[in-house]
mmCIF file of C-alpha atoms and ligand atoms in Angstrom:
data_model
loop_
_atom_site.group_PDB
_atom_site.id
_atom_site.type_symbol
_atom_site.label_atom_id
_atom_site.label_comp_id
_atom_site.label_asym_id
_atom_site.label_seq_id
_atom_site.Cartn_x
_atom_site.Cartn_y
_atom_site.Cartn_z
ATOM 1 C CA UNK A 1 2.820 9.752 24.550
ATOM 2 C CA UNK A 2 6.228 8.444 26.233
ATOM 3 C CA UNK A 3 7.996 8.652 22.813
ATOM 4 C CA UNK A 4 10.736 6.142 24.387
ATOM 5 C CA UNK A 5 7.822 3.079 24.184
ATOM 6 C CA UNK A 6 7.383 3.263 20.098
ATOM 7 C CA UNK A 7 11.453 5.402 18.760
ATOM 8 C CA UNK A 8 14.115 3.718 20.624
ATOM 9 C CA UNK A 9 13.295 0.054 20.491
ATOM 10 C CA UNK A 10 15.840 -2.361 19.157
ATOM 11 C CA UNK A 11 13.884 -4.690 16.532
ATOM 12 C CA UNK A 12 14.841 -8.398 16.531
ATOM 13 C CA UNK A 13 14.504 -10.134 13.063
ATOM 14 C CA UNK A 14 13.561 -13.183 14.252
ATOM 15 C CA UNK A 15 13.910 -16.265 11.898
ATOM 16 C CA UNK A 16 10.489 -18.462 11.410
ATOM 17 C CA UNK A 17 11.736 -21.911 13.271
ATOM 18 C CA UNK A 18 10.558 -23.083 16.714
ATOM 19 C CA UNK A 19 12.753 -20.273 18.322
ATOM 20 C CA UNK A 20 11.693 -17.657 16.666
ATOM 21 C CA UNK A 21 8.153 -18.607 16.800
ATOM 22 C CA UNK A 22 8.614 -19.165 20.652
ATOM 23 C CA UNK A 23 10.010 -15.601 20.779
ATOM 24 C CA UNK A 24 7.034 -14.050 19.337
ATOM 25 C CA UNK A 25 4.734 -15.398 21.629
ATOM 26 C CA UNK A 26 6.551 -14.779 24.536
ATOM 27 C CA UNK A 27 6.934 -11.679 23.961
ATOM 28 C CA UNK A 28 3.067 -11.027 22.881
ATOM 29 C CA UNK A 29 2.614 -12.567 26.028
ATOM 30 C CA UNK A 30 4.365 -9.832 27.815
ATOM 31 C CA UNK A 31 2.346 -6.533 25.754
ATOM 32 C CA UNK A 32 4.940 -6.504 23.271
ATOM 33 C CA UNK A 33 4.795 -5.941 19.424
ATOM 34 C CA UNK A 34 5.527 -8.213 16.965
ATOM 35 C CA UNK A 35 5.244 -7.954 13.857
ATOM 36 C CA UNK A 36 4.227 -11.667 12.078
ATOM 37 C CA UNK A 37 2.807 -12.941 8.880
ATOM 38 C CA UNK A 38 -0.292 -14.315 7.844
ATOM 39 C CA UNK A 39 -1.443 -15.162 4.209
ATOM 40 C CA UNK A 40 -2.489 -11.902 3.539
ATOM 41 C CA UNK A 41 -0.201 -9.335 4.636
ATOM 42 C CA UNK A 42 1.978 -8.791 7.509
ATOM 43 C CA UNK A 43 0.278 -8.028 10.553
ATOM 44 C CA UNK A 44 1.523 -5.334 13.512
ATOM 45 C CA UNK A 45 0.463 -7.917 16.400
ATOM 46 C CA UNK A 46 -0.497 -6.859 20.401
ATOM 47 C CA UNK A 47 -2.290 -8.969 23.265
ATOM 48 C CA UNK A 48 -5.477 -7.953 21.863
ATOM 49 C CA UNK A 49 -6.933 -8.564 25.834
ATOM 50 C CA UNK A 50 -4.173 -5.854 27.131
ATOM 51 C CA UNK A 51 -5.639 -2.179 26.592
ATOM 52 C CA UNK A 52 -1.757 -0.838 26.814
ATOM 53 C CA UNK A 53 -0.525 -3.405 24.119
ATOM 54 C CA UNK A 54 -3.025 -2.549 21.835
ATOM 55 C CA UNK A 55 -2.464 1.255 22.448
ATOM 56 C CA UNK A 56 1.112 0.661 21.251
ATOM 57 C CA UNK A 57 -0.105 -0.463 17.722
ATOM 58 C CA UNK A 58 -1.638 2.824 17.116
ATOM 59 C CA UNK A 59 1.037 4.513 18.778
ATOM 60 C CA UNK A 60 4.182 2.646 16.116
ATOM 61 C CA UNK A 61 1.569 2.744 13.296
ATOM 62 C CA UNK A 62 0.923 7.106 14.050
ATOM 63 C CA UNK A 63 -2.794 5.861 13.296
ATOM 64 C CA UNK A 64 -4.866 9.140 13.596
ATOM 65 C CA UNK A 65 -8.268 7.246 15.211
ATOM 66 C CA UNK A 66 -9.331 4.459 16.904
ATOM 67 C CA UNK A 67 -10.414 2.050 14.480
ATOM 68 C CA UNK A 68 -11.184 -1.495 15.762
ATOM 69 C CA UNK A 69 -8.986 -4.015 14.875
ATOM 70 C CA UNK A 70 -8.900 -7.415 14.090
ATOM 71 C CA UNK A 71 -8.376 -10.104 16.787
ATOM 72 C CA UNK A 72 -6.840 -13.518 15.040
ATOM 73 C CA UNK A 73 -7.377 -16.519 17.121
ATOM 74 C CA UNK A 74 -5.620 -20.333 16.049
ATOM 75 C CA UNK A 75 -9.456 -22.144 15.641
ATOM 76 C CA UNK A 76 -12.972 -21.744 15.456
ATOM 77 C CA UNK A 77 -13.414 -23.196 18.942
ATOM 78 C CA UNK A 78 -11.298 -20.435 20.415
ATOM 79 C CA UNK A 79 -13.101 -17.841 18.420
ATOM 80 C CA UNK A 80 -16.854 -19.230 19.656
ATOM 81 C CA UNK A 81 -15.634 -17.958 23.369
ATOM 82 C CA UNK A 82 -15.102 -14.397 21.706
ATOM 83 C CA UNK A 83 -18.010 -13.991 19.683
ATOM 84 C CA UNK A 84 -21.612 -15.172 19.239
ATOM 85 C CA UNK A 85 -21.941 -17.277 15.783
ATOM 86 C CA UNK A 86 -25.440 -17.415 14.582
ATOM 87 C CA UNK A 87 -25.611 -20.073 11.448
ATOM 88 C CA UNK A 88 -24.703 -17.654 8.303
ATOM 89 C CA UNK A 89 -21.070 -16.933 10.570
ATOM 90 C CA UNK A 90 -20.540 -21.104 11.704
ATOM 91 C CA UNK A 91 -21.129 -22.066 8.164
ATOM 92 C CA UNK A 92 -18.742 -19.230 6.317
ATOM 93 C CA UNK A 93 -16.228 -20.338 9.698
ATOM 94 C CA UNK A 94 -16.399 -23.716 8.427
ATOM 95 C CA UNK A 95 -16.208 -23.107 5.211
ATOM 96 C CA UNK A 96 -13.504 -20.802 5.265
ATOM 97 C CA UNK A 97 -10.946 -20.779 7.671
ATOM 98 C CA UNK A 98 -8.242 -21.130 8.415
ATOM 99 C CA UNK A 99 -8.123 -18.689 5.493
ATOM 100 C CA UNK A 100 -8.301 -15.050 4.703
ATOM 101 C CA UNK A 101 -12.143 -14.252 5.749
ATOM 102 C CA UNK A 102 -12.970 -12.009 8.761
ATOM 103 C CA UNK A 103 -16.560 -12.049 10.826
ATOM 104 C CA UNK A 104 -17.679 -8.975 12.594
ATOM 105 C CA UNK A 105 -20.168 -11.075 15.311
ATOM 106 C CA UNK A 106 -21.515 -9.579 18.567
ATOM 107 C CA UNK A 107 -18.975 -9.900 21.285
ATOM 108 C CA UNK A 108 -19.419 -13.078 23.477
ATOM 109 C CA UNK A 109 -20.301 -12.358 27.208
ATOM 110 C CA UNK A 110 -17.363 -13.979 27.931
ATOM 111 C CA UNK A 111 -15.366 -11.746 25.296
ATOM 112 C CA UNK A 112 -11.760 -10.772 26.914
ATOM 113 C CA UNK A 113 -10.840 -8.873 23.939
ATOM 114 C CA UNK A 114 -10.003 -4.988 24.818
ATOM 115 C CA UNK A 115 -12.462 -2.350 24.668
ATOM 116 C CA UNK A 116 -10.128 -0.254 22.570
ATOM 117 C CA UNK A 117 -9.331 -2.971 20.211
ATOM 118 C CA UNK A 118 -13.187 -2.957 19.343
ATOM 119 C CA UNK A 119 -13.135 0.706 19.453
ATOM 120 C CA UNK A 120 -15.351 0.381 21.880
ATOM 121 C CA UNK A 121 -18.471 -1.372 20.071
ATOM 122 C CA UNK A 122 -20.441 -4.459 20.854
ATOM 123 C CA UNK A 123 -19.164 -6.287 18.228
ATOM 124 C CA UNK A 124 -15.759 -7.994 17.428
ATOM 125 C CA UNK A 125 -13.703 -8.787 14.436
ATOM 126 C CA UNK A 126 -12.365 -12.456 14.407
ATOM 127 C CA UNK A 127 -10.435 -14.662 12.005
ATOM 128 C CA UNK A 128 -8.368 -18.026 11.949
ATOM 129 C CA UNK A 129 -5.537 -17.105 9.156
ATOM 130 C CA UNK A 130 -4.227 -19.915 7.453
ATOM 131 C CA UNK A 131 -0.361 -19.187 7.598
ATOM 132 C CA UNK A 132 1.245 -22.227 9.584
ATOM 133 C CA UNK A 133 3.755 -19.748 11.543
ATOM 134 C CA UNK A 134 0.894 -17.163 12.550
ATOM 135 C CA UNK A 135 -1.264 -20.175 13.965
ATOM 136 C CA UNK A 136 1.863 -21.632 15.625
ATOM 137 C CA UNK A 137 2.586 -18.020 17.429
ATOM 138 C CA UNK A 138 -1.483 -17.945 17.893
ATOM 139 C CA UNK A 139 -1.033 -21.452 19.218
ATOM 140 C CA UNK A 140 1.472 -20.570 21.819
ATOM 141 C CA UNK A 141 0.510 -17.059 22.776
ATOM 142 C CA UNK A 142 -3.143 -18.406 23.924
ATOM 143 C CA UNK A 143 -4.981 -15.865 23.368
ATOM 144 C CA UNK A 144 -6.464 -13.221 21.110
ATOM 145 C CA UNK A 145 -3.885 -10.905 19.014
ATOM 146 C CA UNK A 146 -4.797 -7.824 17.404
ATOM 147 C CA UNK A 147 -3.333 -7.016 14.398
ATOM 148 C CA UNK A 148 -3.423 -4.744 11.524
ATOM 149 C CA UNK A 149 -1.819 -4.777 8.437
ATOM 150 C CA UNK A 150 2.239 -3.725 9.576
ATOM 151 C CA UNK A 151 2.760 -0.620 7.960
ATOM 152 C CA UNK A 152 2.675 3.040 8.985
ATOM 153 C CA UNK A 153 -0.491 4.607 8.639
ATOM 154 C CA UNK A 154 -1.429 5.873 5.025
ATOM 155 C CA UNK A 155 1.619 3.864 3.782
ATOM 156 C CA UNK A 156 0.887 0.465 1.526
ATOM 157 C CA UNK A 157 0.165 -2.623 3.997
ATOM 158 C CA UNK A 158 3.321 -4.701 4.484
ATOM 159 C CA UNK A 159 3.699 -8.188 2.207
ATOM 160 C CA UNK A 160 7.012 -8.782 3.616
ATOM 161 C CA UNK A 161 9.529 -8.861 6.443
ATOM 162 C CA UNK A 162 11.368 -6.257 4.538
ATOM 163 C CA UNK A 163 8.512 -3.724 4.258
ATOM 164 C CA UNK A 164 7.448 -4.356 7.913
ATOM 165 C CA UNK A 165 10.877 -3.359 9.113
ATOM 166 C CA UNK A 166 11.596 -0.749 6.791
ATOM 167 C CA UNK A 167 7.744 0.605 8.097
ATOM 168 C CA UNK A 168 7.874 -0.519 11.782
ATOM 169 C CA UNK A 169 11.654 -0.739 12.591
ATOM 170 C CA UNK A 170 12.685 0.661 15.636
ATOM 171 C CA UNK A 171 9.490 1.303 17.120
ATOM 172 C CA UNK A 172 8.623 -2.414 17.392
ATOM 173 C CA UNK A 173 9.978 -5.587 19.451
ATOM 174 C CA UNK A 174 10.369 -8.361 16.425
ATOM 175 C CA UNK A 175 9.551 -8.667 13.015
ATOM 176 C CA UNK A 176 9.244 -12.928 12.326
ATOM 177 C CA UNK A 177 10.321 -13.708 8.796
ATOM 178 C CA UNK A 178 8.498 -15.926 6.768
ATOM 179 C CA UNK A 179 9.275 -14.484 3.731
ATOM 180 C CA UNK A 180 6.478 -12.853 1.630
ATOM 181 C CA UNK A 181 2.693 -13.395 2.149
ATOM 182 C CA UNK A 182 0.596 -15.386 -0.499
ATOM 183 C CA UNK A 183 -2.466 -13.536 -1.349
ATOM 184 C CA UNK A 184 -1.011 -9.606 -0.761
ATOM 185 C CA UNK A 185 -4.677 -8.464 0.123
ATOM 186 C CA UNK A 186 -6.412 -7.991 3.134
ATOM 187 C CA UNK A 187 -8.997 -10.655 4.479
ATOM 188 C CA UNK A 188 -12.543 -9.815 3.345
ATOM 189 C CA UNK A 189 -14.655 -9.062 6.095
ATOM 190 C CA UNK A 190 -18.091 -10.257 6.593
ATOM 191 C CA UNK A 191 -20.637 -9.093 9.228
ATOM 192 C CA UNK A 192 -23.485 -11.331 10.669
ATOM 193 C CA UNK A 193 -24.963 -9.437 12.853
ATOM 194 C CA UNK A 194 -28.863 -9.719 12.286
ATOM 195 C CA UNK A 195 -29.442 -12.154 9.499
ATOM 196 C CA UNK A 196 -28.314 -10.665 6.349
ATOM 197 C CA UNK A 197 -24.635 -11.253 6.415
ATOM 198 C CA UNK A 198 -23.263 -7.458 5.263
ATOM 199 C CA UNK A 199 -19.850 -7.523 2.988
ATOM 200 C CA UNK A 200 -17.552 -4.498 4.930
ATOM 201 C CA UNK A 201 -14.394 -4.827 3.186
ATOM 202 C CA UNK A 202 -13.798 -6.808 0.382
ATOM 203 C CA UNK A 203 -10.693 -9.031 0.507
ATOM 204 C CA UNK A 204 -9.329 -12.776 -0.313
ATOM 205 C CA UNK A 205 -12.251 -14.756 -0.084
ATOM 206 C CA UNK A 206 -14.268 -13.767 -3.438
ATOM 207 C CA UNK A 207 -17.658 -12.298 -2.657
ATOM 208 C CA UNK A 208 -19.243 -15.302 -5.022
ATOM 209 C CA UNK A 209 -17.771 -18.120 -2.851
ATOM 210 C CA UNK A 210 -19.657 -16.555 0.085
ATOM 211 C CA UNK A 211 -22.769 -15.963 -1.641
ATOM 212 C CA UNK A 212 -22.651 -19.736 -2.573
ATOM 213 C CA UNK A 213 -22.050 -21.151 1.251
ATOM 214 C CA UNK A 214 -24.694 -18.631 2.472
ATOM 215 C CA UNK A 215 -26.923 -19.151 -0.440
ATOM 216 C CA UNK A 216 -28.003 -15.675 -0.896
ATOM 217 C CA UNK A 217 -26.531 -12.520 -1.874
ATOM 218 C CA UNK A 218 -24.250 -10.333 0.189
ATOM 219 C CA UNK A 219 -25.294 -6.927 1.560
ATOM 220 C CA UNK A 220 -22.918 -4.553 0.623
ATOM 221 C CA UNK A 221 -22.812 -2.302 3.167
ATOM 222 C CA UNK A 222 -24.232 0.897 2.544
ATOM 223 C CA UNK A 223 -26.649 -0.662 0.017
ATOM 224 C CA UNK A 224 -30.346 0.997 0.040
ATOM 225 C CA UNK A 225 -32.494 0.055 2.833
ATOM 226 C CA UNK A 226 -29.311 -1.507 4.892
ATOM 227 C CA UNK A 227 -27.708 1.437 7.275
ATOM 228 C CA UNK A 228 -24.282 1.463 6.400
ATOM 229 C CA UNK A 229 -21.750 -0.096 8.770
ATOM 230 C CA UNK A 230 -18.379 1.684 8.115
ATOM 231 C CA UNK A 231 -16.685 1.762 11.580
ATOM 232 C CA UNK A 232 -16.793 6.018 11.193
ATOM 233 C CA UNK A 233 -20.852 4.959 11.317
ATOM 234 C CA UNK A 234 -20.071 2.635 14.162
ATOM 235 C CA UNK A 235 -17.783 5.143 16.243
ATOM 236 C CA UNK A 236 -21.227 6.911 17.207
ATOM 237 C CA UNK A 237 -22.362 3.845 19.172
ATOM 238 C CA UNK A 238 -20.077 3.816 22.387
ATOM 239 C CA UNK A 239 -20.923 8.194 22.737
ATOM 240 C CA UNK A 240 -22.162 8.086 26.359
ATOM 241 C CA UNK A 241 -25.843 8.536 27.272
ATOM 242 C CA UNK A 242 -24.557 11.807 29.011
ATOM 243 C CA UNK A 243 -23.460 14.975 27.473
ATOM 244 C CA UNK A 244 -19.372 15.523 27.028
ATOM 245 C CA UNK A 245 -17.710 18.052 27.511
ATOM 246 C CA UNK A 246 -14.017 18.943 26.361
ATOM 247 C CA UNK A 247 -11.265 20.212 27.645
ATOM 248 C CA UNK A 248 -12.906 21.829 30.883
ATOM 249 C CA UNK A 249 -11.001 22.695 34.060
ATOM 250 C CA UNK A 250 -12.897 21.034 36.412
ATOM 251 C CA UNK A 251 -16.262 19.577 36.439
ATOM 252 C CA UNK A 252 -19.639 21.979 37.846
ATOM 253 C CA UNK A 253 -22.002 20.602 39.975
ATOM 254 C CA UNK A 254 -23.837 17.331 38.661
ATOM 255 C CA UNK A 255 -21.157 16.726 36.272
ATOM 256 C CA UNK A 256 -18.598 13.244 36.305
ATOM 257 C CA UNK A 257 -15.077 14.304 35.600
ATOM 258 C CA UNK A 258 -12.395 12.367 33.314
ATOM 259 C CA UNK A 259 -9.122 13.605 34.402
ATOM 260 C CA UNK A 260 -5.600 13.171 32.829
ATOM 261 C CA UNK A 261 -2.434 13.800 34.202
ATOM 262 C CA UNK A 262 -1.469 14.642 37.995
ATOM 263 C CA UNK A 263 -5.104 16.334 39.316
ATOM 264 C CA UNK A 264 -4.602 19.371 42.384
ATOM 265 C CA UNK A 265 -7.784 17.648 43.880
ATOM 266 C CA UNK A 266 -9.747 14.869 43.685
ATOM 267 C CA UNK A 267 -13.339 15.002 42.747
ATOM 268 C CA UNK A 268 -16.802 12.509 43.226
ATOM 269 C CA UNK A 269 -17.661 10.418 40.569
ATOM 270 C CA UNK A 270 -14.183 11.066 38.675
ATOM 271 C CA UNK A 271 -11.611 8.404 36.971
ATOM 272 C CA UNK A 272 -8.090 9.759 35.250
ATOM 273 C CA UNK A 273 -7.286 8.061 32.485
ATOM 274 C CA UNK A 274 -3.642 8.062 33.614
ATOM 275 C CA UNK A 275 -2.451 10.172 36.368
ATOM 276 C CA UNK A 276 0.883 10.085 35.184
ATOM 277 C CA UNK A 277 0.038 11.477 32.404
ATOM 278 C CA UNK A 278 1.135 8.813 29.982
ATOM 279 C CA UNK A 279 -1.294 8.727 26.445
ATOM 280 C CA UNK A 280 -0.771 5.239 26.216
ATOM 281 C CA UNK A 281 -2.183 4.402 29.229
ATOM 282 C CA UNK A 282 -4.877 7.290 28.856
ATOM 283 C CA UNK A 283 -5.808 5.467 25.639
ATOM 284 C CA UNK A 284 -6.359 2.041 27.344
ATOM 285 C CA UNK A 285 -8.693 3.674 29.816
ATOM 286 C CA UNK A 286 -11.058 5.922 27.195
ATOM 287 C CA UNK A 287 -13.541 3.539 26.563
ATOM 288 C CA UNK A 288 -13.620 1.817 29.666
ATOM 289 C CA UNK A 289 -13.458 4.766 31.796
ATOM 290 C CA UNK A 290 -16.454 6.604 29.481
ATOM 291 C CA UNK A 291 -18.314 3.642 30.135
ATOM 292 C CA UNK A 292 -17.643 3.323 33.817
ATOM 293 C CA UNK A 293 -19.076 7.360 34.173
ATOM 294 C CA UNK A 294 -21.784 7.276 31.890
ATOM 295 C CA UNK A 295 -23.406 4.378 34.359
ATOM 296 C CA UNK A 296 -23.195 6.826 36.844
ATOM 297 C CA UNK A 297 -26.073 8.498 35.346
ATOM 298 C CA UNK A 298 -24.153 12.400 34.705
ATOM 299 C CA UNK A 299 -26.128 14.959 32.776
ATOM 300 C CA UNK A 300 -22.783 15.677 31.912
ATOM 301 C CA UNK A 301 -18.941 13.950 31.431
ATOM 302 C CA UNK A 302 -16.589 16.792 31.807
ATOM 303 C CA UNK A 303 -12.769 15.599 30.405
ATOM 304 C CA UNK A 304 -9.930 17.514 31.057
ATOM 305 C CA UNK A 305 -7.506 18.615 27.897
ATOM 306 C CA UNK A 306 -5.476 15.784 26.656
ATOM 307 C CA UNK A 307 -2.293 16.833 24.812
ATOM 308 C CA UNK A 308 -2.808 16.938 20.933
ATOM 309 C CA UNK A 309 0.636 15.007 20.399
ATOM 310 C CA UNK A 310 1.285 11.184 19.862
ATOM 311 C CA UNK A 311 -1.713 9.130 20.774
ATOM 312 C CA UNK A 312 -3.338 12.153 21.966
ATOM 313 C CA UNK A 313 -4.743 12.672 18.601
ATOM 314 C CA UNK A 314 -6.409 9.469 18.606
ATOM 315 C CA UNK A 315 -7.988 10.186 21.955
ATOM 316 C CA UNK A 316 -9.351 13.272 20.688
ATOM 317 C CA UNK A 317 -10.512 11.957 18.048
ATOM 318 C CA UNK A 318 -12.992 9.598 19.435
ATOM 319 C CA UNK A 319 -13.778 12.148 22.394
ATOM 320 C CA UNK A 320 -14.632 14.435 19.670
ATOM 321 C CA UNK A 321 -16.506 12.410 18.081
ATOM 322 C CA UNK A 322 -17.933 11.296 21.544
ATOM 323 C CA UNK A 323 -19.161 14.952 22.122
ATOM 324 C CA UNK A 324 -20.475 15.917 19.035
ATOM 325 C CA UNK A 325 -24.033 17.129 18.878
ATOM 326 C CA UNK A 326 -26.632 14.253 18.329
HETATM 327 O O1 LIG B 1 -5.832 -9.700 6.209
HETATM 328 C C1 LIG B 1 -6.140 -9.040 7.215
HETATM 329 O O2 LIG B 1 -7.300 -8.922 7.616
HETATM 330 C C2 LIG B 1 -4.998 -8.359 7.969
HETATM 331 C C3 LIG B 1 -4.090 -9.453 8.507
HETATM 332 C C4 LIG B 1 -2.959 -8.917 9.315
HETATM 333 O O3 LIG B 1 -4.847 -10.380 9.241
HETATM 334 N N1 LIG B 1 -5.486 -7.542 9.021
HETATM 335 C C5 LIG B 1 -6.134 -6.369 8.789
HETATM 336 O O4 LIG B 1 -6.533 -5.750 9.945
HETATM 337 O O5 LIG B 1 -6.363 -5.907 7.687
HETATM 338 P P1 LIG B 1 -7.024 -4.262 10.066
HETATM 339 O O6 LIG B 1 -7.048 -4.012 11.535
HETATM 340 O O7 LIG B 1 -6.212 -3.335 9.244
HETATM 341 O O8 LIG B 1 -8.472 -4.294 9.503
HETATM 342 C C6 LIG B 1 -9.469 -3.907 10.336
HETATM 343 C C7 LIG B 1 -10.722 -3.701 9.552
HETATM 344 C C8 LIG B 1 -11.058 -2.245 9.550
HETATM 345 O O9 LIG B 1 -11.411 -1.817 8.247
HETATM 346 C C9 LIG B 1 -12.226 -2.161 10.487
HETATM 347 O O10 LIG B 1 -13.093 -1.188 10.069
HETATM 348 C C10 LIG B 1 -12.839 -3.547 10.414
HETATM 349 O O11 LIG B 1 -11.758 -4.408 10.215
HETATM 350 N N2 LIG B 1 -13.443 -3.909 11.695
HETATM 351 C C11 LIG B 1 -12.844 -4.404 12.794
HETATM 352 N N3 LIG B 1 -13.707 -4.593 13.791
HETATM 353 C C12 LIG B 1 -14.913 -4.227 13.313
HETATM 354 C C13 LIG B 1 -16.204 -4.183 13.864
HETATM 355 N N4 LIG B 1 -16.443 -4.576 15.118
HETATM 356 N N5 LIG B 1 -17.203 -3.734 13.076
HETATM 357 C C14 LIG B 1 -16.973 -3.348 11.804
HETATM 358 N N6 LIG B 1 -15.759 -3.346 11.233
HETATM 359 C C15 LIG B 1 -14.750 -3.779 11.973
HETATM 360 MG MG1 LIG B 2 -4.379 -1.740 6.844
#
């Protein structure tokens, strides 16, 4: 990773007025990372539509893996063109927000939120928080922002301006001060996905005021007869149809070839994830560019080695993951 992108940045407090708000989305607008509050916590926001902004996130949060992320929108109607609602999801949407519940819903066909911000999966997180300066910066920014609670990883999620810049400072754009969150917990997050709405993550919206809009009780994920639905579980879903195969040289015959970093030659059916060699871009390619082979039809994806340092781990990670035996 180009450790200038996430170290040397000068972070702007920015106050919450029309200004500061105006700020934020501008420079969301322009990949940057803000971090904002919401009635839960604070969240590390990115252009959840821009690949390279939400690489960044991982990158200032030193997140290990890929996990997908939540994209916050500023209404229901703006979430319908990301995901499909099927009646359980409009009713707890209606019910609920603008307020701390999040629905994992199959991704619209119209979906422009990032492949790596779903982590690559056919679903996506949404939710309409009820802070008045997050839906103000959702309001102006216009379109879906990723965001995660705006802390380090493995450090306690942020509840105030303080903690996010203490966390994030210096590797971020802005931190906009509203002062501390109300509720101090994550949303709770709710798939409805098939029918039987599935509780993932439990979170500001008490399980029993679900249960009572959907009128029946909640899955909890992993119960018996329900696969469980952690996003580890998930991560298994985007492996390619073809075989992979790590840090190779170059690919043998029949094989597609996922490059990194300035390649000698060029090869058929190959992509490079960033020829530059720059992990941020390489992680705003994986999924895509795993996707774009695997159509190809390969017995095999050869991938070249991608540097175990800075978001290098997190590619590995999934490619790992993407090659394991199954
Ligand atoms: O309160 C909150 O939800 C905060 C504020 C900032 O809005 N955000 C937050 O985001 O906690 P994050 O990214 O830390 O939470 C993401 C959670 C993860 O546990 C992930 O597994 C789950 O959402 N998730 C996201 N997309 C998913 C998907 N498609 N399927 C299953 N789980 C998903
Ligand atoms: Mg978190």
């Amino acid at each position: 990773m180009n450790q200038s992108l996430s170290t040397t940045r000068q972070t702007k407090l920015l106050a919450a007025d029309a200004a500061g708000i105006a700020e934020a989305a501008e420079l969301l607008r322009a990949g940057g990372l803000v971090a904002l509050p919401t009635e839960t916590v604070y969240g590390l926001a990115a252009d959840a539509t821009s690949g390279t902004a939400v690489a960044g996130i991982y990158a200032a949060k030193e997140r290990p893996s890929f996990n997908p992320l939540i994209s916050h929108l500023p209404d229901l109607a703006s979430a319908r063109r990301q995901g499909l609602f099927d009646a359980n999801a409009l009713a707890l949407a209606q019910s609920f927000w603008p307020g701390p519940l999040t629905l994992v819903v199959p991704a619209s066909p119209g979906c422009t939120v990032s492949d790596l911000a779903r982590a690559g999966l056919t679903t996506v997180a949404l939710r309409v928080p009820a802070h008045p300066v997050a839906h103000a910066v959702l309001a102006a920014a216009g379109r879906p922002i990723a965001a995660p609670s705006a802390n380090r990883s493995g450090r306690i999620s942020a509840t105030s301006a303080e903690d996010a810049l203490g966390d994030l400072g210096g590797r971020i754009d802005a931190v906009l001060d509203a002062g501390p969150t109300e509720v101090g917990v994550e949303s709770t997050i709710v798939a409805c996905l098939d029918g039987a709405p599935r509780l993932l993550r439990p979170g500001g919206v008490p399980r029993s005021a679900i249960e009572h809009v959907i009128g029946r009780p909640l899955v909890i994920a992993g119960d018996a007869g329900h696969a469980p639905i952690s996003p580890g579980m998930l991560a298994s879903h985007y492996a390619p149809a073809a075989r992979v195969r790590l840090e190779a040289q170059a690919p043998q015959p029949g094989e597609a070839w996922l490059g990194f970093g300035p390649d000698e030659q060029t090869y058929p059916d190959s992509l490079n994830l960033s020829p530059t060699g720059d992990l941020r871009e390489a992680a705003s390619h994986l999924f895509g560019y795993l996707r774009r082979l695997d159509t190809l039809g390969p017995t095999t994806i050869a991938v070249a080695r991608i540097p175990e340092q800075g978001l290098g781990e997190a590619i590995n990670d999934r490619l790992r993951r993407a090659a394991a035996p199954r």
